[in-house]
Amino acid sequence: MNFPPIYGLLAEFDTSASLLKAARQARAEGYRTMDAFSPMPVEGLSEALGFRHTRLPWIVLAGGLFGAAGGFFLQWYLSVIGYPLNVGGRPYNSWPAFIVVSFELAILAAAFAAVLSMLACNGLPQPYHPLFNVPRFESASRDRFFLCIEAADPSFDPDKTRRFLESLKPHEIFEVPH
Amino acid sequence: MGSGPPVIEPSYTVATVTDKISSVVLTRRTPVGWIIGFSVALLLTMTFLTAVLTLFAAGIGIWGVNVPVAWGFAIINFVWWIGIGHAGTLISAILLLMQQKWRQSINRFAEAMTLFAVLCAAVFPLLHLGRPKFFYWLFPYPSLHGVPPQFRSPLVWDVFAVATYFTVSLLFWYVGLLPDLATFRDCAKRKLAKIVYGVLAMGWRGSAIHWHRYDTAYLLLAGLATPLVVSVHTVVSFDFATSILPGWHTTLFPPYFVAGAIYSGFAMVLVLAIPLRAAYGLEGLITPRHLDNMAKIMLATGLIVDYGYVMEAFFAWYSGNEAERFMMINRMIGPYAPAFWATIACNGLAILALWFPRVRRNVPALFGIALLVLVGMWLERFFIVLTSLHRDFLPSSWGMYYPTIWDWATFAGTIGLFFTLLFLFIRFLPLISMFEVRALVEPKT
């Protein structure tokens, strides 16, 4: 397989506004396989990169419904089938009393769904990433903003892409080794 | 954001916020105050372990509980601690949904406070079981001993509510920490710190697409935690309200308990925030605006609690029920009356000073009032538990409850456990959410 010699080109910006502008221009230029990095969420940045929406809310809803149904089934099964216990002639399936635990388990399952699916969709935990090879990238978690155009992009060309990134007036440009 | 003093001191920038908060853990020397405070807290934790070990060896007879007062300190402390936890969730979840941006420099340690308070709360019902080694019988696991959990009992609801509350709070806290752990990984100079924070940060790199999903997940968690926190203290109040004892059997309890929980929780946040910001020079991040807002919430929820006191008395009279009326009179002039009147002094009178902006801006006064609120809310649970139990319908079964030295040792011990965990948290994790404060100080152009 013909591996590109580098992972991509990384441009550093001073503010979130200039990163946002750069991301929009890169997309207009036809680049698709790229990512932007910032020390805090930047509104509109993922949309500028072409990311439309996430399925996360649906996964969380499914988790919540599973928790509620599973929780109710658990109580119903234990009280009606598994260990029927006659308490003063009350019905075995005393469903109003089962609401609280069903609710708590719905929240529990939905919360796990939210966290685990967020991590899974993001591909975390991921101990190694080529970007960590750029020492300067450490400031992406402090106060700097980065745009990375990956070599895997069909329109990537080491010289042309570098010239394009320079035209965005970044602070500096880095090559990202594998 | 409204008028008034700024939420964050205007001189802070994205970079200095990060340096200021991470320096507490990464670069600054451990202050002498930390070492002294941690030692005292650890000593109290040892007291706790001693008390628990003695309890395991000798049985629950070492506590003052007996018939008719079977619920003594254990339940009082349980309700007190779990109530304190509620403010953390309110700050992190409900204020997030309401887009109250001032929450962002207090949510992290308030969430930590929630976790540790719930932990302290959870030990009490377990110790109170009588046979703590069978605590796992409360969970519905496949067993052959023929004693399934009784799902019609609020005590079993409590197990699920508290366990869910702790787990969801932990998830919420960890998700919030993730980007800040990545900052620590990148800022740390020592190899061990880099490795530990690196593993905990899971390879977070601040990608825009990751942030997008992160924000969605965080918001959804906040939306889930909001009904959860209300349900937890509601279920705690069901432990009382579903009984038929005078003074407990009332529909007032759920809202009254939830308001009391948030009220005492904000008092604890103030008691922690005021020394913390002074000790670490964080006055620019936890500003007078924060203290003022928290005091206002404390006043509002405190007044709801006061409304609860008035309504309890009113319904005791209005019901015409002899047992209810006697309970109320016994509460006011019976053997536990000092606890009742002290509660009224703390929760009814002392907080009225918070109406005055001058008091809310006076840091020592605020600290004092918050301490009084914590005492008042403990005493409130004290009289709720005791006055209803010790003199119920049959005068022949009346009795008194006196806490023993082991009751006090266990209670003091959980305070030690709480502060031990809190000191460790301050020393090793960012006590203010860096990425959220960064978003707050970033110039919007």
PDB file of N, CA and C in Angstrom, chain A residues 16 35-41 45-47 49 51 54 56 60 74-75 78 83 87 91-92 94 97 100-101 103-104 107-108 110-112 115 118 121-122 124-126 129 132 137-138 141-143, chain B residues 14-15 18-19 140 143 146 148 150-152 157 160-161 164 167-168 175 182-183 185-186 194 202-213 215-217 220-221 224 227-228 231 235 435 438 442:
ATOM      1  N   SER A  16     -10.399  31.798  17.986  1.00  0.00           N
ATOM      2  CA  SER A  16     -11.409  30.882  17.457  1.00  0.00           C
ATOM      3  C   SER A  16     -12.041  31.458  16.193  1.00  0.00           C
ATOM      4  N   ASP A  35      -9.819  18.318  10.189  1.00  0.00           N
ATOM      5  CA  ASP A  35     -10.389  18.468  11.519  1.00  0.00           C
ATOM      6  C   ASP A  35      -9.829  19.733  12.140  1.00  0.00           C
ATOM      7  N   ALA A  36     -10.598  20.311  13.054  1.00  0.00           N
ATOM      8  CA  ALA A  36     -10.152  21.512  13.746  1.00  0.00           C
ATOM      9  C   ALA A  36     -10.086  21.225  15.239  1.00  0.00           C
ATOM     10  N   PHE A  37      -9.181  21.920  15.934  1.00  0.00           N
ATOM     11  CA  PHE A  37      -8.940  21.620  17.349  1.00  0.00           C
ATOM     12  C   PHE A  37      -8.927  22.912  18.135  1.00  0.00           C
ATOM     13  N   SER A  38      -9.626  22.893  19.269  1.00  0.00           N
ATOM     14  CA  SER A  38      -9.717  24.120  20.064  1.00  0.00           C
ATOM     15  C   SER A  38      -9.770  23.752  21.534  1.00  0.00           C
ATOM     16  N   PRO A  39      -9.352  24.678  22.423  1.00  0.00           N
ATOM     17  CA  PRO A  39      -9.362  24.370  23.861  1.00  0.00           C
ATOM     18  C   PRO A  39     -10.751  24.430  24.474  1.00  0.00           C
ATOM     19  N   MET A  40     -11.727  24.905  23.738  1.00  0.00           N
ATOM     20  CA  MET A  40     -13.105  24.899  24.234  1.00  0.00           C
ATOM     21  C   MET A  40     -14.026  24.759  23.037  1.00  0.00           C
ATOM     22  N   PRO A  41     -15.295  24.398  23.257  1.00  0.00           N
ATOM     23  CA  PRO A  41     -16.184  24.261  22.116  1.00  0.00           C
ATOM     24  C   PRO A  41     -16.322  25.592  21.382  1.00  0.00           C
ATOM     25  N   LEU A  45     -18.198  25.534  14.491  1.00  0.00           N
ATOM     26  CA  LEU A  45     -16.969  25.011  13.897  1.00  0.00           C
ATOM     27  C   LEU A  45     -17.197  23.645  13.250  1.00  0.00           C
ATOM     28  N   SER A  46     -17.922  22.762  13.946  1.00  0.00           N
ATOM     29  CA  SER A  46     -18.145  21.426  13.370  1.00  0.00           C
ATOM     30  C   SER A  46     -19.005  21.532  12.111  1.00  0.00           C
ATOM     31  N   GLU A  47     -19.944  22.483  12.092  1.00  0.00           N
ATOM     32  CA  GLU A  47     -20.764  22.692  10.897  1.00  0.00           C
ATOM     33  C   GLU A  47     -19.890  23.214   9.754  1.00  0.00           C
ATOM     34  N   LEU A  49     -16.960  22.463   9.174  1.00  0.00           N
ATOM     35  CA  LEU A  49     -16.180  21.343   8.661  1.00  0.00           C
ATOM     36  C   LEU A  49     -17.067  20.348   7.908  1.00  0.00           C
ATOM     37  N   PHE A  51     -19.799  18.799   9.350  1.00  0.00           N
ATOM     38  CA  PHE A  51     -20.446  17.833  10.242  1.00  0.00           C
ATOM     39  C   PHE A  51     -21.853  18.333  10.530  1.00  0.00           C
ATOM     40  N   THR A  54     -25.540  14.682  14.973  1.00  0.00           N
ATOM     41  CA  THR A  54     -25.112  13.454  15.638  1.00  0.00           C
ATOM     42  C   THR A  54     -26.329  12.620  16.012  1.00  0.00           C
ATOM     43  N   LEU A  56     -26.538  10.939  18.596  1.00  0.00           N
ATOM     44  CA  LEU A  56     -26.489  10.746  20.043  1.00  0.00           C
ATOM     45  C   LEU A  56     -27.860  10.817  20.740  1.00  0.00           C
ATOM     46  N   VAL A  60     -29.521   7.916  23.209  1.00  0.00           N
ATOM     47  CA  VAL A  60     -29.878   8.168  24.608  1.00  0.00           C
ATOM     48  C   VAL A  60     -31.351   7.843  24.853  1.00  0.00           C
ATOM     49  N   LEU A  74     -38.263  -6.263  35.278  1.00  0.00           N
ATOM     50  CA  LEU A  74     -37.567  -6.860  36.424  1.00  0.00           C
ATOM     51  C   LEU A  74     -38.485  -6.943  37.642  1.00  0.00           C
ATOM     52  N   GLN A  75     -39.152  -5.834  37.950  1.00  0.00           N
ATOM     53  CA  GLN A  75     -40.012  -5.807  39.133  1.00  0.00           C
ATOM     54  C   GLN A  75     -41.255  -6.662  38.938  1.00  0.00           C
ATOM     55  N   LEU A  78     -40.212 -10.374  39.189  1.00  0.00           N
ATOM     56  CA  LEU A  78     -39.910 -10.816  40.551  1.00  0.00           C
ATOM     57  C   LEU A  78     -41.165 -10.866  41.410  1.00  0.00           C
ATOM     58  N   TYR A  83     -41.095 -14.497  42.714  1.00  0.00           N
ATOM     59  CA  TYR A  83     -41.326 -14.653  44.153  1.00  0.00           C
ATOM     60  C   TYR A  83     -42.639 -13.978  44.528  1.00  0.00           C
ATOM     61  N   VAL A  87     -49.047  -9.565  50.199  1.00  0.00           N
ATOM     62  CA  VAL A  87     -48.968  -8.575  51.282  1.00  0.00           C
ATOM     63  C   VAL A  87     -50.367  -7.996  51.470  1.00  0.00           C
ATOM     64  N   PRO A  91     -52.598  -6.683  44.945  1.00  0.00           N
ATOM     65  CA  PRO A  91     -52.281  -7.389  43.696  1.00  0.00           C
ATOM     66  C   PRO A  91     -50.775  -7.584  43.551  1.00  0.00           C
ATOM     67  N   TYR A  92     -50.407  -8.713  42.948  1.00  0.00           N
ATOM     68  CA  TYR A  92     -48.974  -8.950  42.719  1.00  0.00           C
ATOM     69  C   TYR A  92     -48.396  -7.890  41.801  1.00  0.00           C
ATOM     70  N   SER A  94     -48.524  -4.720  41.320  1.00  0.00           N
ATOM     71  CA  SER A  94     -48.919  -3.402  41.841  1.00  0.00           C
ATOM     72  C   SER A  94     -48.081  -2.343  41.123  1.00  0.00           C
ATOM     73  N   ALA A  97     -46.497   1.141  42.278  1.00  0.00           N
ATOM     74  CA  ALA A  97     -45.338   1.084  43.161  1.00  0.00           C
ATOM     75  C   ALA A  97     -44.046   0.819  42.389  1.00  0.00           C
ATOM     76  N   VAL A 100     -41.290   4.178  40.445  1.00  0.00           N
ATOM     77  CA  VAL A 100     -40.090   4.884  40.915  1.00  0.00           C
ATOM     78  C   VAL A 100     -38.826   4.176  40.434  1.00  0.00           C
ATOM     79  N   VAL A 101     -38.755   2.867  40.658  1.00  0.00           N
ATOM     80  CA  VAL A 101     -37.545   2.140  40.277  1.00  0.00           C
ATOM     81  C   VAL A 101     -37.400   2.122  38.753  1.00  0.00           C
ATOM     82  N   PHE A 103     -38.308   4.466  36.748  1.00  0.00           N
ATOM     83  CA  PHE A 103     -37.810   5.796  36.398  1.00  0.00           C
ATOM     84  C   PHE A 103     -36.309   5.913  36.665  1.00  0.00           C
ATOM     85  N   GLU A 104     -35.895   5.456  37.849  1.00  0.00           N
ATOM     86  CA  GLU A 104     -34.464   5.571  38.195  1.00  0.00           C
ATOM     87  C   GLU A 104     -33.618   4.772  37.205  1.00  0.00           C
ATOM     88  N   ILE A 107     -33.230   6.577  33.862  1.00  0.00           N
ATOM     89  CA  ILE A 107     -32.210   7.637  33.921  1.00  0.00           C
ATOM     90  C   ILE A 107     -30.815   7.010  33.883  1.00  0.00           C
ATOM     91  N   LEU A 108     -30.656   5.931  34.654  1.00  0.00           N
ATOM     92  CA  LEU A 108     -29.333   5.290  34.732  1.00  0.00           C
ATOM     93  C   LEU A 108     -28.897   4.792  33.356  1.00  0.00           C
ATOM     94  N   ALA A 110     -30.040   5.694  30.390  1.00  0.00           N
ATOM     95  CA  ALA A 110     -29.879   6.794  29.436  1.00  0.00           C
ATOM     96  C   ALA A 110     -28.547   7.504  29.660  1.00  0.00           C
ATOM     97  N   ALA A 111     -28.165   7.665  30.932  1.00  0.00           N
ATOM     98  CA  ALA A 111     -26.903   8.351  31.217  1.00  0.00           C
ATOM     99  C   ALA A 111     -25.725   7.535  30.713  1.00  0.00           C
ATOM    100  N   PHE A 112     -25.782   6.223  30.946  1.00  0.00           N
ATOM    101  CA  PHE A 112     -24.707   5.366  30.432  1.00  0.00           C
ATOM    102  C   PHE A 112     -24.682   5.427  28.908  1.00  0.00           C
ATOM    103  N   VAL A 115     -22.960   8.717  27.771  1.00  0.00           N
ATOM    104  CA  VAL A 115     -21.511   8.802  27.957  1.00  0.00           C
ATOM    105  C   VAL A 115     -20.791   7.796  27.062  1.00  0.00           C
ATOM    106  N   MET A 118     -21.079   8.681  23.371  1.00  0.00           N
ATOM    107  CA  MET A 118     -20.244   9.850  23.044  1.00  0.00           C
ATOM    108  C   MET A 118     -18.795   9.400  22.877  1.00  0.00           C
ATOM    109  N   CYS A 121     -18.496   7.050  19.619  1.00  0.00           N
ATOM    110  CA  CYS A 121     -18.554   7.786  18.349  1.00  0.00           C
ATOM    111  C   CYS A 121     -17.284   8.602  18.139  1.00  0.00           C
ATOM    112  N   ASN A 122     -16.719   9.112  19.239  1.00  0.00           N
ATOM    113  CA  ASN A 122     -15.500   9.912  19.132  1.00  0.00           C
ATOM    114  C   ASN A 122     -14.253   9.046  19.015  1.00  0.00           C
ATOM    115  N   LEU A 124     -12.888   7.294  21.346  1.00  0.00           N
ATOM    116  CA  LEU A 124     -12.084   7.358  22.576  1.00  0.00           C
ATOM    117  C   LEU A 124     -12.381   6.118  23.401  1.00  0.00           C
ATOM    118  N   PRO A 125     -11.498   5.643  24.218  1.00  0.00           N
ATOM    119  CA  PRO A 125     -10.135   6.128  24.419  1.00  0.00           C
ATOM    120  C   PRO A 125      -9.224   5.788  23.237  1.00  0.00           C
ATOM    121  N   GLN A 126      -8.357   6.726  22.889  1.00  0.00           N
ATOM    122  CA  GLN A 126      -7.416   6.554  21.798  1.00  0.00           C
ATOM    123  C   GLN A 126      -6.059   7.054  22.277  1.00  0.00           C
ATOM    124  N   HIS A 129      -2.291   9.253  18.753  1.00  0.00           N
ATOM    125  CA  HIS A 129      -2.787   9.938  17.566  1.00  0.00           C
ATOM    126  C   HIS A 129      -1.609  10.684  16.964  1.00  0.00           C
ATOM    127  N   PHE A 132      -0.288  14.086  18.220  1.00  0.00           N
ATOM    128  CA  PHE A 132       0.499  14.234  19.449  1.00  0.00           C
ATOM    129  C   PHE A 132       1.998  14.259  19.149  1.00  0.00           C
ATOM    130  N   PHE A 137       1.321  21.061  19.517  1.00  0.00           N
ATOM    131  CA  PHE A 137      -0.100  20.711  19.627  1.00  0.00           C
ATOM    132  C   PHE A 137      -0.563  20.673  21.085  1.00  0.00           C
ATOM    133  N   GLU A 138       0.417  20.595  22.004  1.00  0.00           N
ATOM    134  CA  GLU A 138       0.045  20.602  23.428  1.00  0.00           C
ATOM    135  C   GLU A 138      -0.770  21.830  23.803  1.00  0.00           C
ATOM    136  N   SER A 141      -4.877  22.378  24.050  1.00  0.00           N
ATOM    137  CA  SER A 141      -5.724  22.236  25.235  1.00  0.00           C
ATOM    138  C   SER A 141      -5.545  23.424  26.177  1.00  0.00           C
ATOM    139  N   ARG A 142      -4.801  24.466  25.710  1.00  0.00           N
ATOM    140  CA  ARG A 142      -4.594  25.620  26.591  1.00  0.00           C
ATOM    141  C   ARG A 142      -5.216  26.873  25.975  1.00  0.00           C
ATOM    142  N   ASP A 143      -4.621  27.369  24.875  1.00  0.00           N
ATOM    143  CA  ASP A 143      -5.127  28.634  24.346  1.00  0.00           C
ATOM    144  C   ASP A 143      -4.945  28.777  22.844  1.00  0.00           C
TER     145      ASP A 143
ATOM    146  N   VAL B  14      -7.803  33.600  28.029  1.00  0.00           N
ATOM    147  CA  VAL B  14      -7.905  32.151  27.867  1.00  0.00           C
ATOM    148  C   VAL B  14      -6.674  31.456  28.466  1.00  0.00           C
ATOM    149  N   ALA B  15      -5.500  32.023  28.216  1.00  0.00           N
ATOM    150  CA  ALA B  15      -4.274  31.386  28.689  1.00  0.00           C
ATOM    151  C   ALA B  15      -4.110  31.520  30.197  1.00  0.00           C
ATOM    152  N   THR B  18      -6.247  29.189  32.320  1.00  0.00           N
ATOM    153  CA  THR B  18      -5.705  27.831  32.361  1.00  0.00           C
ATOM    154  C   THR B  18      -4.548  27.745  33.347  1.00  0.00           C
ATOM    155  N   ASP B  19      -3.631  28.728  33.246  1.00  0.00           N
ATOM    156  CA  ASP B  19      -2.449  28.683  34.120  1.00  0.00           C
ATOM    157  C   ASP B  19      -2.838  28.816  35.579  1.00  0.00           C
ATOM    158  N   PRO B 140     -31.662  -6.756  43.244  1.00  0.00           N
ATOM    159  CA  PRO B 140     -32.338  -7.914  42.667  1.00  0.00           C
ATOM    160  C   PRO B 140     -31.354  -8.769  41.866  1.00  0.00           C
ATOM    161  N   SER B 143     -31.026 -15.229  43.136  1.00  0.00           N
ATOM    162  CA  SER B 143     -30.621 -15.893  44.364  1.00  0.00           C
ATOM    163  C   SER B 143     -31.609 -17.005  44.679  1.00  0.00           C
ATOM    164  N   GLY B 146     -34.859 -16.941  48.521  1.00  0.00           N
ATOM    165  CA  GLY B 146     -36.298 -16.686  48.596  1.00  0.00           C
ATOM    166  C   GLY B 146     -36.682 -15.357  49.219  1.00  0.00           C
ATOM    167  N   PRO B 148     -36.697 -11.804  47.851  1.00  0.00           N
ATOM    168  CA  PRO B 148     -36.430 -10.791  46.835  1.00  0.00           C
ATOM    169  C   PRO B 148     -36.603  -9.401  47.432  1.00  0.00           C
ATOM    170  N   GLN B 150     -38.336  -6.005  48.188  1.00  0.00           N
ATOM    171  CA  GLN B 150     -39.759  -5.670  48.205  1.00  0.00           C
ATOM    172  C   GLN B 150     -39.945  -4.364  47.439  1.00  0.00           C
ATOM    173  N   PHE B 151     -40.325  -4.462  46.176  1.00  0.00           N
ATOM    174  CA  PHE B 151     -40.382  -3.267  45.323  1.00  0.00           C
ATOM    175  C   PHE B 151     -41.520  -2.335  45.683  1.00  0.00           C
ATOM    176  N   ARG B 152     -42.391  -2.740  46.596  1.00  0.00           N
ATOM    177  CA  ARG B 152     -43.456  -1.830  47.016  1.00  0.00           C
ATOM    178  C   ARG B 152     -43.003  -0.949  48.177  1.00  0.00           C
ATOM    179  N   TRP B 157     -36.901   1.642  47.017  1.00  0.00           N
ATOM    180  CA  TRP B 157     -36.802   2.743  46.021  1.00  0.00           C
ATOM    181  C   TRP B 157     -35.569   3.577  46.323  1.00  0.00           C
ATOM    182  N   PHE B 160     -32.358   2.260  44.892  1.00  0.00           N
ATOM    183  CA  PHE B 160     -32.211   2.526  43.463  1.00  0.00           C
ATOM    184  C   PHE B 160     -31.978   4.010  43.208  1.00  0.00           C
ATOM    185  N   ALA B 161     -32.683   4.865  43.930  1.00  0.00           N
ATOM    186  CA  ALA B 161     -32.546   6.306  43.702  1.00  0.00           C
ATOM    187  C   ALA B 161     -31.126   6.759  44.051  1.00  0.00           C
ATOM    188  N   THR B 164     -28.459   5.217  41.665  1.00  0.00           N
ATOM    189  CA  THR B 164     -28.501   5.892  40.363  1.00  0.00           C
ATOM    190  C   THR B 164     -27.926   7.291  40.472  1.00  0.00           C
ATOM    191  N   THR B 167     -24.148   7.159  40.637  1.00  0.00           N
ATOM    192  CA  THR B 167     -23.546   6.741  39.371  1.00  0.00           C
ATOM    193  C   THR B 167     -23.644   7.851  38.327  1.00  0.00           C
ATOM    194  N   VAL B 168     -24.829   8.458  38.208  1.00  0.00           N
ATOM    195  CA  VAL B 168     -25.004   9.505  37.193  1.00  0.00           C
ATOM    196  C   VAL B 168     -24.155  10.732  37.549  1.00  0.00           C
ATOM    197  N   VAL B 175     -17.242  13.185  32.728  1.00  0.00           N
ATOM    198  CA  VAL B 175     -17.357  13.765  31.386  1.00  0.00           C
ATOM    199  C   VAL B 175     -16.923  15.233  31.435  1.00  0.00           C
ATOM    200  N   ALA B 182      -7.138  16.479  29.842  1.00  0.00           N
ATOM    201  CA  ALA B 182      -6.254  16.598  28.682  1.00  0.00           C
ATOM    202  C   ALA B 182      -5.339  17.816  28.844  1.00  0.00           C
ATOM    203  N   THR B 183      -5.879  18.904  29.373  1.00  0.00           N
ATOM    204  CA  THR B 183      -5.053  20.081  29.636  1.00  0.00           C
ATOM    205  C   THR B 183      -3.950  19.740  30.628  1.00  0.00           C
ATOM    206  N   ARG B 185      -2.673  16.808  31.176  1.00  0.00           N
ATOM    207  CA  ARG B 185      -1.728  15.936  30.488  1.00  0.00           C
ATOM    208  C   ARG B 185      -0.724  16.778  29.702  1.00  0.00           C
ATOM    209  N   ASP B 186      -1.224  17.839  29.041  1.00  0.00           N
ATOM    210  CA  ASP B 186      -0.352  18.648  28.200  1.00  0.00           C
ATOM    211  C   ASP B 186       0.487  19.630  29.000  1.00  0.00           C
ATOM    212  N   LYS B 194       2.078  13.092  33.754  1.00  0.00           N
ATOM    213  CA  LYS B 194       1.697  13.046  32.335  1.00  0.00           C
ATOM    214  C   LYS B 194       1.014  11.723  32.004  1.00  0.00           C
ATOM    215  N   MET B 202      -8.047   9.869  28.203  1.00  0.00           N
ATOM    216  CA  MET B 202      -8.502   8.973  27.133  1.00  0.00           C
ATOM    217  C   MET B 202      -8.086   9.423  25.743  1.00  0.00           C
ATOM    218  N   GLY B 203      -7.082  10.274  25.628  1.00  0.00           N
ATOM    219  CA  GLY B 203      -6.675  10.728  24.307  1.00  0.00           C
ATOM    220  C   GLY B 203      -7.523  11.872  23.771  1.00  0.00           C
ATOM    221  N   TRP B 204      -8.154  12.625  24.638  1.00  0.00           N
ATOM    222  CA  TRP B 204      -8.939  13.789  24.207  1.00  0.00           C
ATOM    223  C   TRP B 204      -8.022  14.792  23.506  1.00  0.00           C
ATOM    224  N   ARG B 205      -8.433  15.288  22.325  1.00  0.00           N
ATOM    225  CA  ARG B 205      -7.575  16.253  21.642  1.00  0.00           C
ATOM    226  C   ARG B 205      -8.327  17.491  21.180  1.00  0.00           C
ATOM    227  N   GLY B 206      -9.546  17.676  21.634  1.00  0.00           N
ATOM    228  CA  GLY B 206     -10.251  18.926  21.350  1.00  0.00           C
ATOM    229  C   GLY B 206     -10.717  19.069  19.922  1.00  0.00           C
ATOM    230  N   SER B 207     -10.956  17.951  19.243  1.00  0.00           N
ATOM    231  CA  SER B 207     -11.449  18.021  17.871  1.00  0.00           C
ATOM    232  C   SER B 207     -12.848  18.641  17.837  1.00  0.00           C
ATOM    233  N   ALA B 208     -13.087  19.421  16.780  1.00  0.00           N
ATOM    234  CA  ALA B 208     -14.372  20.135  16.690  1.00  0.00           C
ATOM    235  C   ALA B 208     -15.542  19.163  16.669  1.00  0.00           C
ATOM    236  N   ILE B 209     -15.335  18.026  15.982  1.00  0.00           N
ATOM    237  CA  ILE B 209     -16.427  17.053  15.884  1.00  0.00           C
ATOM    238  C   ILE B 209     -16.631  16.363  17.234  1.00  0.00           C
ATOM    239  N   HIS B 210     -15.531  16.124  17.946  1.00  0.00           N
ATOM    240  CA  HIS B 210     -15.647  15.580  19.305  1.00  0.00           C
ATOM    241  C   HIS B 210     -16.387  16.551  20.213  1.00  0.00           C
ATOM    242  N   TRP B 211     -16.040  17.824  20.101  1.00  0.00           N
ATOM    243  CA  TRP B 211     -16.707  18.832  20.934  1.00  0.00           C
ATOM    244  C   TRP B 211     -18.206  18.842  20.657  1.00  0.00           C
ATOM    245  N   HIS B 212     -18.554  18.685  19.388  1.00  0.00           N
ATOM    246  CA  HIS B 212     -19.968  18.708  19.016  1.00  0.00           C
ATOM    247  C   HIS B 212     -20.723  17.596  19.767  1.00  0.00           C
ATOM    248  N   ARG B 213     -20.196  16.364  19.674  1.00  0.00           N
ATOM    249  CA  ARG B 213     -20.859  15.243  20.364  1.00  0.00           C
ATOM    250  C   ARG B 213     -20.777  15.420  21.875  1.00  0.00           C
ATOM    251  N   ASP B 215     -20.705  18.239  23.599  1.00  0.00           N
ATOM    252  CA  ASP B 215     -21.713  19.205  24.053  1.00  0.00           C
ATOM    253  C   ASP B 215     -23.095  18.573  24.089  1.00  0.00           C
ATOM    254  N   THR B 216     -23.407  17.791  23.057  1.00  0.00           N
ATOM    255  CA  THR B 216     -24.716  17.132  23.010  1.00  0.00           C
ATOM    256  C   THR B 216     -24.865  16.191  24.204  1.00  0.00           C
ATOM    257  N   ALA B 217     -23.826  15.368  24.437  1.00  0.00           N
ATOM    258  CA  ALA B 217     -23.904  14.406  25.536  1.00  0.00           C
ATOM    259  C   ALA B 217     -24.001  15.123  26.875  1.00  0.00           C
ATOM    260  N   LEU B 220     -27.466  16.494  27.335  1.00  0.00           N
ATOM    261  CA  LEU B 220     -28.418  15.414  27.604  1.00  0.00           C
ATOM    262  C   LEU B 220     -28.257  14.912  29.036  1.00  0.00           C
ATOM    263  N   LEU B 221     -27.011  14.805  29.485  1.00  0.00           N
ATOM    264  CA  LEU B 221     -26.783  14.370  30.869  1.00  0.00           C
ATOM    265  C   LEU B 221     -27.400  15.367  31.842  1.00  0.00           C
ATOM    266  N   LEU B 224     -30.977  14.788  31.995  1.00  0.00           N
ATOM    267  CA  LEU B 224     -31.317  13.574  32.751  1.00  0.00           C
ATOM    268  C   LEU B 224     -31.126  13.792  34.247  1.00  0.00           C
ATOM    269  N   PRO B 227     -34.374  15.866  36.385  1.00  0.00           N
ATOM    270  CA  PRO B 227     -35.459  15.139  37.061  1.00  0.00           C
ATOM    271  C   PRO B 227     -34.930  14.160  38.099  1.00  0.00           C
ATOM    272  N   LEU B 228     -33.712  13.661  37.881  1.00  0.00           N
ATOM    273  CA  LEU B 228     -33.148  12.693  38.824  1.00  0.00           C
ATOM    274  C   LEU B 228     -32.968  13.326  40.198  1.00  0.00           C
ATOM    275  N   SER B 231     -36.084  13.693  41.954  1.00  0.00           N
ATOM    276  CA  SER B 231     -36.659  12.407  42.368  1.00  0.00           C
ATOM    277  C   SER B 231     -35.948  11.848  43.598  1.00  0.00           C
ATOM    278  N   VAL B 235     -37.910  10.658  46.856  1.00  0.00           N
ATOM    279  CA  VAL B 235     -37.945   9.271  47.333  1.00  0.00           C
ATOM    280  C   VAL B 235     -37.505   9.213  48.795  1.00  0.00           C
ATOM    281  N   PHE B 435     -12.207  24.501  30.801  1.00  0.00           N
ATOM    282  CA  PHE B 435     -12.673  24.748  29.438  1.00  0.00           C
ATOM    283  C   PHE B 435     -13.926  25.607  29.419  1.00  0.00           C
ATOM    284  N   ARG B 438     -12.781  29.182  30.076  1.00  0.00           N
ATOM    285  CA  ARG B 438     -12.139  29.698  28.863  1.00  0.00           C
ATOM    286  C   ARG B 438     -13.188  30.246  27.905  1.00  0.00           C
ATOM    287  N   GLU B 442     -13.283  34.191  26.615  1.00  0.00           N
ATOM    288  CA  GLU B 442     -12.834  34.399  25.250  1.00  0.00           C
ATOM    289  C   GLU B 442     -13.524  35.618  24.639  1.00  0.00           C
TER     290      GLU B 442
END
